[in-house]
Amino acid sequence: MSTRFDQQMMDLALQQAQKSYDEGGLPIGAVMVEDGAVIATGHNRRVQQGDPTAHGEMDCLRQAGRRADYKGVSLYTTLSPCMMCSGTILQFGIPRVVIGEDVNFPGNMAFLRAHGVEVVLLDDENCKALMGRFIEEHPDIWNEDIAGRTQV
Amino acid sequence: MSTRFDQQMMDLALQQAQKSYDEGGLPIGAVMVEDGAVIATGHNRRVQQGDPTAHGEMDCLRQAGRRADYKGVSLYTTLSPCMMCSGTILQFGIPRVVIGEDVNFPGNMAFLRAHGVEVVLLDDENCKALMGRFIEEHPDIWNEDIAGRTQV
């Protein structure tokens, strides 16, 4: 179940996505929250840093730095997580993921749920609109970001 | 099936692992090869960069930079891939993974194979010895690197 706080955090993730879009990058943002406090924010940096592993979720984990564990952490992401980010969520034991939308990319929500992660989908219109706009404008960069794989 | 070339590439990955060990970091190295040519090398940089996502395989993909696809790529890693790295291999469609050892960490070979990846295990004594030494010397850092999860 989502809360009003979840929507506030998604709005923050969307700000990160917009920042990336304004830089010419993929508009996918993320926020890490622990016990109600923002630990880190991040966004996709494939274009900005030439780094194929810098999806929004991965960048956010990087910004958060080293941790012994991820108990009590919620990860917010404007777009449903790809297999790289889903595998990362499982390996680090992130217990809760809140997703802006899964229309522009289905991602791996069932896979995450099957492994015990609490997954909340907000179906956020603003997340959908910004990502949809980028895909229309730069289908080549979007396709590169997921290596052409909408499902694994 | 492994080849003599595979062993040569694993020796190169092990050099990367040794470099990381000498820097005080986790001794896990990787090499990316395309059609018989080395594209990139990398190693774990959790300690060196304070980056929890910088496993050896991830660092190697970063060093390789942006690519349209990963057809014809083999990824060599001294240690069996965790779920983050396994998810990444699937998302980017890396068709072949050669692994130094799975004794110090079982990783996700069955998961990769179930998704069509060719997985070769070399059971390399030098890879086992270096990783085993680090785990004995720094169990805390090793445990942090996998968030305490030997299997997902």
PDB file of C-alpha atoms in Angstrom:
ATOM      1  CA  MET A   1       0.000   0.000   0.000  1.00  0.00           C
ATOM      2  CA  SER A   2       1.226   3.493  -0.811  1.00  0.00           C
ATOM      3  CA  THR A   3       1.105   6.509   1.472  1.00  0.00           C
ATOM      4  CA  ARG A   4       1.135  10.245   0.960  1.00  0.00           C
ATOM      5  CA  PHE A   5       4.791  10.139   1.981  1.00  0.00           C
ATOM      6  CA  ASP A   6       5.417   7.667  -0.867  1.00  0.00           C
ATOM      7  CA  GLN A   7       3.989  10.167  -3.343  1.00  0.00           C
ATOM      8  CA  GLN A   8       6.182  12.918  -1.915  1.00  0.00           C
ATOM      9  CA  MET A   9       9.256  10.728  -2.334  1.00  0.00           C
ATOM     10  CA  MET A  10       8.190   9.865  -5.895  1.00  0.00           C
ATOM     11  CA  ASP A  11       7.906  13.571  -6.660  1.00  0.00           C
ATOM     12  CA  LEU A  12      11.505  13.908  -5.437  1.00  0.00           C
ATOM     13  CA  ALA A  13      12.575  11.009  -7.678  1.00  0.00           C
ATOM     14  CA  LEU A  14      10.801  12.708 -10.572  1.00  0.00           C
ATOM     15  CA  GLN A  15      12.761  15.900  -9.892  1.00  0.00           C
ATOM     16  CA  GLN A  16      15.914  13.814 -10.326  1.00  0.00           C
ATOM     17  CA  ALA A  17      14.518  12.417 -13.582  1.00  0.00           C
ATOM     18  CA  GLN A  18      13.770  15.939 -14.810  1.00  0.00           C
ATOM     19  CA  LYS A  19      17.295  17.050 -13.860  1.00  0.00           C
ATOM     20  CA  SER A  20      18.718  14.219 -15.973  1.00  0.00           C
ATOM     21  CA  TYR A  21      16.412  15.112 -18.868  1.00  0.00           C
ATOM     22  CA  ASP A  22      17.558  18.731 -18.685  1.00  0.00           C
ATOM     23  CA  GLU A  23      21.164  17.485 -18.916  1.00  0.00           C
ATOM     24  CA  GLY A  24      20.320  15.528 -22.087  1.00  0.00           C
ATOM     25  CA  GLY A  25      20.235  12.219 -20.214  1.00  0.00           C
ATOM     26  CA  LEU A  26      17.677   9.487 -19.609  1.00  0.00           C
ATOM     27  CA  PRO A  27      14.934  10.836 -17.313  1.00  0.00           C
ATOM     28  CA  ILE A  28      14.879   8.130 -14.659  1.00  0.00           C
ATOM     29  CA  GLY A  29      15.313   9.149 -11.037  1.00  0.00           C
ATOM     30  CA  ALA A  30      15.562   7.391  -7.702  1.00  0.00           C
ATOM     31  CA  VAL A  31      15.472   8.145  -3.981  1.00  0.00           C
ATOM     32  CA  MET A  32      16.633   6.009  -1.068  1.00  0.00           C
ATOM     33  CA  VAL A  33      14.757   6.416   2.198  1.00  0.00           C
ATOM     34  CA  GLU A  34      15.534   4.875   5.573  1.00  0.00           C
ATOM     35  CA  ASP A  35      13.082   5.076   8.440  1.00  0.00           C
ATOM     36  CA  GLY A  36      11.376   8.101   6.902  1.00  0.00           C
ATOM     37  CA  ALA A  37      14.558  10.047   6.088  1.00  0.00           C
ATOM     38  CA  VAL A  38      16.070  10.633   2.652  1.00  0.00           C
ATOM     39  CA  ILE A  39      19.502   8.959   2.524  1.00  0.00           C
ATOM     40  CA  ALA A  40      20.361   9.621  -1.112  1.00  0.00           C
ATOM     41  CA  THR A  41      18.988  10.668  -4.487  1.00  0.00           C
ATOM     42  CA  GLY A  42      20.227   9.715  -7.943  1.00  0.00           C
ATOM     43  CA  HIS A  43      19.415   9.528 -11.618  1.00  0.00           C
ATOM     44  CA  ASN A  44      20.473   7.741 -14.777  1.00  0.00           C
ATOM     45  CA  ARG A  45      23.891   8.929 -15.963  1.00  0.00           C
ATOM     46  CA  ARG A  46      24.486   6.789 -19.077  1.00  0.00           C
ATOM     47  CA  VAL A  47      24.726   9.855 -21.297  1.00  0.00           C
ATOM     48  CA  GLN A  48      26.315  12.172 -18.734  1.00  0.00           C
ATOM     49  CA  GLN A  49      29.086   9.776 -17.642  1.00  0.00           C
ATOM     50  CA  GLY A  50      29.191   7.280 -20.521  1.00  0.00           C
ATOM     51  CA  ASP A  51      28.456   4.611 -17.931  1.00  0.00           C
ATOM     52  CA  PRO A  52      26.086   1.786 -18.966  1.00  0.00           C
ATOM     53  CA  THR A  53      25.648   0.626 -15.360  1.00  0.00           C
ATOM     54  CA  ALA A  54      24.494   4.051 -14.129  1.00  0.00           C
ATOM     55  CA  HIS A  55      20.751   3.441 -14.070  1.00  0.00           C
ATOM     56  CA  GLY A  56      18.836   5.650 -11.651  1.00  0.00           C
ATOM     57  CA  GLU A  57      18.625   3.034  -8.906  1.00  0.00           C
ATOM     58  CA  MET A  58      22.328   2.138  -9.205  1.00  0.00           C
ATOM     59  CA  ASP A  59      23.370   5.781  -9.091  1.00  0.00           C
ATOM     60  CA  CYS A  60      21.250   6.293  -5.982  1.00  0.00           C
ATOM     61  CA  LEU A  61      22.908   3.319  -4.237  1.00  0.00           C
ATOM     62  CA  ARG A  62      26.309   4.751  -5.193  1.00  0.00           C
ATOM     63  CA  GLN A  63      25.431   8.150  -3.795  1.00  0.00           C
ATOM     64  CA  ALA A  64      24.382   6.476  -0.538  1.00  0.00           C
ATOM     65  CA  GLY A  65      27.824   4.887  -0.259  1.00  0.00           C
ATOM     66  CA  ARG A  66      28.883   1.854   1.763  1.00  0.00           C
ATOM     67  CA  ARG A  67      26.449   0.291   4.229  1.00  0.00           C
ATOM     68  CA  ALA A  68      26.467  -2.866   6.316  1.00  0.00           C
ATOM     69  CA  ASP A  69      22.888  -3.645   5.294  1.00  0.00           C
ATOM     70  CA  TYR A  70      19.694  -2.199   3.804  1.00  0.00           C
ATOM     71  CA  LYS A  71      17.142  -3.126   6.470  1.00  0.00           C
ATOM     72  CA  GLY A  72      14.499  -0.410   6.798  1.00  0.00           C
ATOM     73  CA  VAL A  73      15.332   0.981   3.364  1.00  0.00           C
ATOM     74  CA  SER A  74      12.754   1.871   0.702  1.00  0.00           C
ATOM     75  CA  LEU A  75      13.961   2.542  -2.835  1.00  0.00           C
ATOM     76  CA  TYR A  76      11.841   4.846  -5.003  1.00  0.00           C
ATOM     77  CA  THR A  77      12.266   4.781  -8.762  1.00  0.00           C
ATOM     78  CA  THR A  78      10.310   6.591 -11.452  1.00  0.00           C
ATOM     79  CA  LEU A  79      10.428   3.554 -13.797  1.00  0.00           C
ATOM     80  CA  SER A  80       9.997  -0.175 -13.148  1.00  0.00           C
ATOM     81  CA  PRO A  81      13.439  -1.741 -12.482  1.00  0.00           C
ATOM     82  CA  CYS A  82      15.350  -3.653 -15.176  1.00  0.00           C
ATOM     83  CA  MET A  83      17.067  -6.969 -14.319  1.00  0.00           C
ATOM     84  CA  MET A  84      20.334  -5.230 -13.358  1.00  0.00           C
ATOM     85  CA  CYS A  85      18.547  -3.085 -10.803  1.00  0.00           C
ATOM     86  CA  SER A  86      16.234  -5.922  -9.721  1.00  0.00           C
ATOM     87  CA  GLY A  87      19.188  -8.228  -9.121  1.00  0.00           C
ATOM     88  CA  THR A  88      20.840  -5.455  -7.129  1.00  0.00           C
ATOM     89  CA  ILE A  89      17.722  -4.963  -4.992  1.00  0.00           C
ATOM     90  CA  LEU A  90      17.742  -8.702  -4.180  1.00  0.00           C
ATOM     91  CA  GLN A  91      21.484  -9.011  -3.536  1.00  0.00           C
ATOM     92  CA  PHE A  92      21.513  -6.098  -1.117  1.00  0.00           C
ATOM     93  CA  GLY A  93      18.252  -7.159   0.516  1.00  0.00           C
ATOM     94  CA  ILE A  94      16.316  -3.946  -0.055  1.00  0.00           C
ATOM     95  CA  PRO A  95      12.930  -4.836   1.434  1.00  0.00           C
ATOM     96  CA  ARG A  96      10.632  -2.290  -0.267  1.00  0.00           C
ATOM     97  CA  VAL A  97      10.537  -0.725  -3.738  1.00  0.00           C
ATOM     98  CA  VAL A  98       8.106   1.989  -4.822  1.00  0.00           C
ATOM     99  CA  ILE A  99       7.743   2.374  -8.606  1.00  0.00           C
ATOM    100  CA  GLY A 100       6.436   5.388 -10.497  1.00  0.00           C
ATOM    101  CA  GLU A 101       5.222   3.564 -13.587  1.00  0.00           C
ATOM    102  CA  ASP A 102       5.514   0.353 -15.611  1.00  0.00           C
ATOM    103  CA  VAL A 103       3.873   1.515 -18.859  1.00  0.00           C
ATOM    104  CA  ASN A 104       7.024   2.637 -20.656  1.00  0.00           C
ATOM    105  CA  PHE A 105       8.980  -0.363 -19.356  1.00  0.00           C
ATOM    106  CA  PRO A 106       7.393  -3.398 -17.664  1.00  0.00           C
ATOM    107  CA  GLY A 107      10.478  -4.276 -15.617  1.00  0.00           C
ATOM    108  CA  ASN A 108      10.538  -7.126 -13.145  1.00  0.00           C
ATOM    109  CA  MET A 109       7.924  -6.544 -10.467  1.00  0.00           C
ATOM    110  CA  ALA A 110       6.770 -10.181 -10.390  1.00  0.00           C
ATOM    111  CA  PHE A 111      10.378 -11.354 -10.018  1.00  0.00           C
ATOM    112  CA  LEU A 112      10.942  -8.990  -7.105  1.00  0.00           C
ATOM    113  CA  ARG A 113       7.694 -10.005  -5.394  1.00  0.00           C
ATOM    114  CA  ALA A 114       8.506 -13.700  -5.867  1.00  0.00           C
ATOM    115  CA  HIS A 115      11.675 -13.064  -3.861  1.00  0.00           C
ATOM    116  CA  GLY A 116       9.866 -11.355  -0.998  1.00  0.00           C
ATOM    117  CA  VAL A 117      10.304  -7.688  -1.896  1.00  0.00           C
ATOM    118  CA  GLU A 118       7.335  -5.416  -1.149  1.00  0.00           C
ATOM    119  CA  VAL A 119       6.613  -3.699  -4.476  1.00  0.00           C
ATOM    120  CA  VAL A 120       4.281  -0.698  -4.720  1.00  0.00           C
ATOM    121  CA  LEU A 121       3.244   0.706  -8.108  1.00  0.00           C
ATOM    122  CA  LEU A 122       2.006   4.316  -8.058  1.00  0.00           C
ATOM    123  CA  ASP A 123       1.053   4.552 -11.776  1.00  0.00           C
ATOM    124  CA  ASP A 124       2.180   8.183 -11.728  1.00  0.00           C
ATOM    125  CA  GLU A 125       1.048  10.262 -14.716  1.00  0.00           C
ATOM    126  CA  ASN A 126       3.996  12.659 -14.519  1.00  0.00           C
ATOM    127  CA  CYS A 127       6.531   9.809 -14.521  1.00  0.00           C
ATOM    128  CA  LYS A 128       4.789   8.270 -17.532  1.00  0.00           C
ATOM    129  CA  ALA A 129       4.688  11.559 -19.453  1.00  0.00           C
ATOM    130  CA  LEU A 130       8.364  12.473 -18.987  1.00  0.00           C
ATOM    131  CA  MET A 131       9.668   8.999 -19.847  1.00  0.00           C
ATOM    132  CA  GLY A 132       7.309   8.682 -22.807  1.00  0.00           C
ATOM    133  CA  ARG A 133       8.510  12.018 -24.141  1.00  0.00           C
ATOM    134  CA  PHE A 134      12.175  10.944 -23.958  1.00  0.00           C
ATOM    135  CA  ILE A 135      11.491   7.603 -25.687  1.00  0.00           C
ATOM    136  CA  GLU A 136       9.776   9.462 -28.531  1.00  0.00           C
ATOM    137  CA  GLU A 137      12.634  11.945 -28.822  1.00  0.00           C
ATOM    138  CA  HIS A 138      15.543   9.493 -28.398  1.00  0.00           C
ATOM    139  CA  PRO A 139      14.452   5.923 -29.165  1.00  0.00           C
ATOM    140  CA  ASP A 140      18.086   4.980 -29.906  1.00  0.00           C
ATOM    141  CA  ILE A 141      19.407   6.052 -26.487  1.00  0.00           C
ATOM    142  CA  TRP A 142      16.493   4.396 -24.708  1.00  0.00           C
ATOM    143  CA  ASN A 143      17.025   1.148 -26.599  1.00  0.00           C
ATOM    144  CA  GLU A 144      20.718   1.246 -25.740  1.00  0.00           C
ATOM    145  CA  ASP A 145      19.957   1.787 -22.046  1.00  0.00           C
ATOM    146  CA  ILE A 146      18.085  -1.522 -21.811  1.00  0.00           C
ATOM    147  CA  ALA A 147      20.093  -3.297 -24.550  1.00  0.00           C
ATOM    148  CA  GLY A 148      16.821  -3.775 -26.387  1.00  0.00           C
ATOM    149  CA  ARG A 149      15.393  -5.994 -23.623  1.00  0.00           C
ATOM    150  CA  THR A 150      12.025  -4.982 -22.234  1.00  0.00           C
ATOM    151  CA  GLN A 151      11.719  -8.374 -20.518  1.00  0.00           C
ATOM    152  CA  VAL A 152      14.412 -10.862 -19.484  1.00  0.00           C
TER     153      VAL A 152
ATOM    154  CA  MET B   1      33.817 -25.849 -22.626  1.00  0.00           C
ATOM    155  CA  SER B   2      36.873 -23.811 -21.715  1.00  0.00           C
ATOM    156  CA  THR B   3      39.859 -23.127 -23.933  1.00  0.00           C
ATOM    157  CA  ARG B   4      43.483 -22.196 -23.338  1.00  0.00           C
ATOM    158  CA  PHE B   5      42.492 -18.647 -24.273  1.00  0.00           C
ATOM    159  CA  ASP B   6      39.876 -18.718 -21.495  1.00  0.00           C
ATOM    160  CA  GLN B   7      42.609 -19.545 -18.988  1.00  0.00           C
ATOM    161  CA  GLN B   8      44.770 -16.712 -20.302  1.00  0.00           C
ATOM    162  CA  MET B   9      41.873 -14.286 -19.877  1.00  0.00           C
ATOM    163  CA  MET B  10      41.240 -15.620 -16.362  1.00  0.00           C
ATOM    164  CA  ASP B  11      44.886 -14.997 -15.513  1.00  0.00           C
ATOM    165  CA  LEU B  12      44.359 -11.405 -16.658  1.00  0.00           C
ATOM    166  CA  ALA B  13      41.231 -11.130 -14.466  1.00  0.00           C
ATOM    167  CA  LEU B  14      43.264 -12.508 -11.561  1.00  0.00           C
ATOM    168  CA  GLN B  15      45.888  -9.799 -12.131  1.00  0.00           C
ATOM    169  CA  GLN B  16      43.075  -7.267 -11.685  1.00  0.00           C
ATOM    170  CA  ALA B  17      42.004  -9.036  -8.487  1.00  0.00           C
ATOM    171  CA  GLN B  18      45.588  -8.930  -7.196  1.00  0.00           C
ATOM    172  CA  LYS B  19      45.804  -5.220  -8.038  1.00  0.00           C
ATOM    173  CA  SER B  20      42.682  -4.594  -5.982  1.00  0.00           C
ATOM    174  CA  TYR B  21      44.051  -6.687  -3.109  1.00  0.00           C
ATOM    175  CA  ASP B  22      47.281  -4.676  -3.174  1.00  0.00           C
ATOM    176  CA  GLU B  23      45.177  -1.500  -2.897  1.00  0.00           C
ATOM    177  CA  GLY B  24      43.430  -2.887   0.193  1.00  0.00           C
ATOM    178  CA  GLY B  25      40.295  -3.718  -1.754  1.00  0.00           C
ATOM    179  CA  LEU B  26      38.277  -6.853  -2.470  1.00  0.00           C
ATOM    180  CA  PRO B  27      40.302  -9.121  -4.785  1.00  0.00           C
ATOM    181  CA  ILE B  28      37.740  -9.789  -7.509  1.00  0.00           C
ATOM    182  CA  GLY B  29      38.693  -9.027 -11.098  1.00  0.00           C
ATOM    183  CA  ALA B  30      36.991  -9.146 -14.478  1.00  0.00           C
ATOM    184  CA  VAL B  31      37.821  -8.944 -18.176  1.00  0.00           C
ATOM    185  CA  MET B  32      35.508  -8.276 -21.112  1.00  0.00           C
ATOM    186  CA  VAL B  33      36.437  -9.915 -24.401  1.00  0.00           C
ATOM    187  CA  GLU B  34      34.806  -9.461 -27.797  1.00  0.00           C
ATOM    188  CA  ASP B  35      35.654 -11.716 -30.710  1.00  0.00           C
ATOM    189  CA  GLY B  36      38.990 -12.649 -29.152  1.00  0.00           C
ATOM    190  CA  ALA B  37      40.072  -9.110 -28.212  1.00  0.00           C
ATOM    191  CA  VAL B  38      40.201  -7.580 -24.730  1.00  0.00           C
ATOM    192  CA  ILE B  39      37.728  -4.684 -24.580  1.00  0.00           C
ATOM    193  CA  ALA B  40      38.080  -3.775 -20.909  1.00  0.00           C
ATOM    194  CA  THR B  41      39.375  -4.926 -17.544  1.00  0.00           C
ATOM    195  CA  GLY B  42      38.098  -4.047 -14.087  1.00  0.00           C
ATOM    196  CA  HIS B  43      38.032  -4.964 -10.427  1.00  0.00           C
ATOM    197  CA  ASN B  44      35.981  -4.466  -7.295  1.00  0.00           C
ATOM    198  CA  ARG B  45      36.263  -0.881  -6.019  1.00  0.00           C
ATOM    199  CA  ARG B  46      34.007  -0.899  -2.937  1.00  0.00           C
ATOM    200  CA  VAL B  47      36.862   0.042  -0.649  1.00  0.00           C
ATOM    201  CA  GLN B  48      38.773   2.201  -3.121  1.00  0.00           C
ATOM    202  CA  GLN B  49      35.787   4.317  -4.217  1.00  0.00           C
ATOM    203  CA  GLY B  50      33.292   3.751  -1.410  1.00  0.00           C
ATOM    204  CA  ASP B  51      30.926   2.422  -4.067  1.00  0.00           C
ATOM    205  CA  PRO B  52      28.758  -0.584  -3.133  1.00  0.00           C
ATOM    206  CA  THR B  53      27.812  -1.209  -6.777  1.00  0.00           C
ATOM    207  CA  ALA B  54      31.434  -1.450  -7.960  1.00  0.00           C
ATOM    208  CA  HIS B  55      31.748  -5.233  -8.096  1.00  0.00           C
ATOM    209  CA  GLY B  56      34.426  -6.486 -10.501  1.00  0.00           C
ATOM    210  CA  GLU B  57      31.991  -7.278 -13.310  1.00  0.00           C
ATOM    211  CA  MET B  58      30.211  -3.906 -12.960  1.00  0.00           C
ATOM    212  CA  ASP B  59      33.480  -1.994 -12.966  1.00  0.00           C
ATOM    213  CA  CYS B  60      34.563  -3.846 -16.106  1.00  0.00           C
ATOM    214  CA  LEU B  61      31.305  -2.930 -17.896  1.00  0.00           C
ATOM    215  CA  ARG B  62      31.826   0.684 -16.835  1.00  0.00           C
ATOM    216  CA  GLN B  63      35.368   0.717 -18.182  1.00  0.00           C
ATOM    217  CA  ALA B  64      34.062  -0.652 -21.490  1.00  0.00           C
ATOM    218  CA  GLY B  65      31.669   2.303 -21.739  1.00  0.00           C
ATOM    219  CA  ARG B  66      28.507   2.632 -23.808  1.00  0.00           C
ATOM    220  CA  ARG B  67      27.652  -0.057 -26.360  1.00  0.00           C
ATOM    221  CA  ALA B  68      24.620  -0.748 -28.527  1.00  0.00           C
ATOM    222  CA  ASP B  69      24.722  -4.449 -27.596  1.00  0.00           C
ATOM    223  CA  TYR B  70      26.891  -7.214 -26.119  1.00  0.00           C
ATOM    224  CA  LYS B  71      26.688  -9.860 -28.860  1.00  0.00           C
ATOM    225  CA  GLY B  72      29.967 -11.729 -29.180  1.00  0.00           C
ATOM    226  CA  VAL B  73      31.054 -10.669 -25.683  1.00  0.00           C
ATOM    227  CA  SER B  74      32.501 -12.999 -23.057  1.00  0.00           C
ATOM    228  CA  LEU B  75      32.780 -11.758 -19.483  1.00  0.00           C
ATOM    229  CA  TYR B  76      35.493 -13.295 -17.294  1.00  0.00           C
ATOM    230  CA  THR B  77      35.250 -12.993 -13.532  1.00  0.00           C
ATOM    231  CA  THR B  78      37.436 -14.510 -10.838  1.00  0.00           C
ATOM    232  CA  LEU B  79      34.413 -15.197  -8.568  1.00  0.00           C
ATOM    233  CA  SER B  80      30.926 -16.519  -9.309  1.00  0.00           C
ATOM    234  CA  PRO B  81      28.567 -13.561  -9.940  1.00  0.00           C
ATOM    235  CA  CYS B  82      26.211 -12.246  -7.256  1.00  0.00           C
ATOM    236  CA  MET B  83      22.583 -11.377  -8.158  1.00  0.00           C
ATOM    237  CA  MET B  84      23.468  -7.765  -9.018  1.00  0.00           C
ATOM    238  CA  CYS B  85      26.043  -8.897 -11.553  1.00  0.00           C
ATOM    239  CA  SER B  86      23.882 -11.806 -12.751  1.00  0.00           C
ATOM    240  CA  GLY B  87      20.925  -9.507 -13.355  1.00  0.00           C
ATOM    241  CA  THR B  88      23.243  -7.171 -15.241  1.00  0.00           C
ATOM    242  CA  ILE B  89      24.521 -10.015 -17.441  1.00  0.00           C
ATOM    243  CA  LEU B  90      20.919 -10.911 -18.332  1.00  0.00           C
ATOM    244  CA  GLN B  91      19.715  -7.338 -18.905  1.00  0.00           C
ATOM    245  CA  PHE B  92      22.573  -6.537 -21.249  1.00  0.00           C
ATOM    246  CA  GLY B  93      22.374  -9.918 -22.987  1.00  0.00           C
ATOM    247  CA  ILE B  94      25.968 -11.003 -22.371  1.00  0.00           C
ATOM    248  CA  PRO B  95      25.971 -14.472 -23.953  1.00  0.00           C
ATOM    249  CA  ARG B  96      28.969 -16.106 -22.234  1.00  0.00           C
ATOM    250  CA  VAL B  97      30.441 -15.911 -18.729  1.00  0.00           C
ATOM    251  CA  VAL B  98      33.650 -17.628 -17.619  1.00  0.00           C
ATOM    252  CA  ILE B  99      34.034 -17.970 -13.838  1.00  0.00           C
ATOM    253  CA  GLY B 100      37.244 -18.538 -11.888  1.00  0.00           C
ATOM    254  CA  GLU B 101      35.713 -20.233  -8.869  1.00  0.00           C
ATOM    255  CA  ASP B 102      32.505 -20.800  -6.928  1.00  0.00           C
ATOM    256  CA  VAL B 103      33.966 -22.177  -3.690  1.00  0.00           C
ATOM    257  CA  ASN B 104      34.239 -18.888  -1.787  1.00  0.00           C
ATOM    258  CA  PHE B 105      30.874 -17.704  -3.124  1.00  0.00           C
ATOM    259  CA  PRO B 106      28.349 -19.939  -4.923  1.00  0.00           C
ATOM    260  CA  GLY B 107      26.796 -17.131  -6.937  1.00  0.00           C
ATOM    261  CA  ASN B 108      24.064 -17.712  -9.468  1.00  0.00           C
ATOM    262  CA  MET B 109      25.315 -20.030 -12.189  1.00  0.00           C
ATOM    263  CA  ALA B 110      22.077 -22.050 -12.379  1.00  0.00           C
ATOM    264  CA  PHE B 111      20.061 -18.831 -12.697  1.00  0.00           C
ATOM    265  CA  LEU B 112      22.267 -17.630 -15.548  1.00  0.00           C
ATOM    266  CA  ARG B 113      22.109 -20.988 -17.345  1.00  0.00           C
ATOM    267  CA  ALA B 114      18.323 -21.127 -16.955  1.00  0.00           C
ATOM    268  CA  HIS B 115      18.201 -17.845 -18.871  1.00  0.00           C
ATOM    269  CA  GLY B 116      20.352 -19.111 -21.734  1.00  0.00           C
ATOM    270  CA  VAL B 117      23.781 -17.801 -20.721  1.00  0.00           C
ATOM    271  CA  GLU B 118      26.727 -20.100 -21.478  1.00  0.00           C
ATOM    272  CA  VAL B 119      28.513 -20.456 -18.136  1.00  0.00           C
ATOM    273  CA  VAL B 120      31.993 -21.979 -17.865  1.00  0.00           C
ATOM    274  CA  LEU B 121      33.554 -22.731 -14.462  1.00  0.00           C
ATOM    275  CA  LEU B 122      37.350 -23.026 -14.441  1.00  0.00           C
ATOM    276  CA  ASP B 123      37.743 -23.985 -10.750  1.00  0.00           C
ATOM    277  CA  ASP B 124      40.982 -21.994 -10.685  1.00  0.00           C
ATOM    278  CA  GLU B 125      43.217 -22.649  -7.669  1.00  0.00           C
ATOM    279  CA  ASN B 126      44.817 -19.194  -7.748  1.00  0.00           C
ATOM    280  CA  CYS B 127      41.423 -17.454  -7.772  1.00  0.00           C
ATOM    281  CA  LYS B 128      40.310 -19.585  -4.825  1.00  0.00           C
ATOM    282  CA  ALA B 129      43.498 -18.921  -2.839  1.00  0.00           C
ATOM    283  CA  LEU B 130      43.477 -15.123  -3.198  1.00  0.00           C
ATOM    284  CA  MET B 131      39.763 -14.735  -2.400  1.00  0.00           C
ATOM    285  CA  GLY B 132      39.999 -17.194   0.498  1.00  0.00           C
ATOM    286  CA  ARG B 133      42.901 -15.211   1.945  1.00  0.00           C
ATOM    287  CA  PHE B 134      40.968 -11.933   1.803  1.00  0.00           C
ATOM    288  CA  ILE B 135      37.871 -13.450   3.436  1.00  0.00           C
ATOM    289  CA  GLU B 136      40.042 -14.732   6.302  1.00  0.00           C
ATOM    290  CA  GLU B 137      41.738 -11.362   6.708  1.00  0.00           C
ATOM    291  CA  HIS B 138      38.648  -9.131   6.278  1.00  0.00           C
ATOM    292  CA  PRO B 139      35.439 -11.088   6.935  1.00  0.00           C
ATOM    293  CA  ASP B 140      33.625  -7.811   7.723  1.00  0.00           C
ATOM    294  CA  ILE B 141      34.384  -6.187   4.354  1.00  0.00           C
ATOM    295  CA  TRP B 142      33.536  -9.384   2.483  1.00  0.00           C
ATOM    296  CA  ASN B 143      30.233  -9.715   4.301  1.00  0.00           C
ATOM    297  CA  GLU B 144      29.424  -6.084   3.521  1.00  0.00           C
ATOM    298  CA  ASP B 145      30.203  -6.587  -0.182  1.00  0.00           C
ATOM    299  CA  ILE B 146      27.464  -9.227  -0.526  1.00  0.00           C
ATOM    300  CA  ALA B 147      25.197  -7.781   2.193  1.00  0.00           C
ATOM    301  CA  GLY B 148      25.517 -11.123   3.967  1.00  0.00           C
ATOM    302  CA  ARG B 149      23.763 -12.976   1.139  1.00  0.00           C
ATOM    303  CA  THR B 150      25.585 -15.944  -0.317  1.00  0.00           C
ATOM    304  CA  GLN B 151      22.417 -17.038  -2.103  1.00  0.00           C
ATOM    305  CA  VAL B 152      19.377 -15.031  -3.154  1.00  0.00           C
TER     306      VAL B 152
END
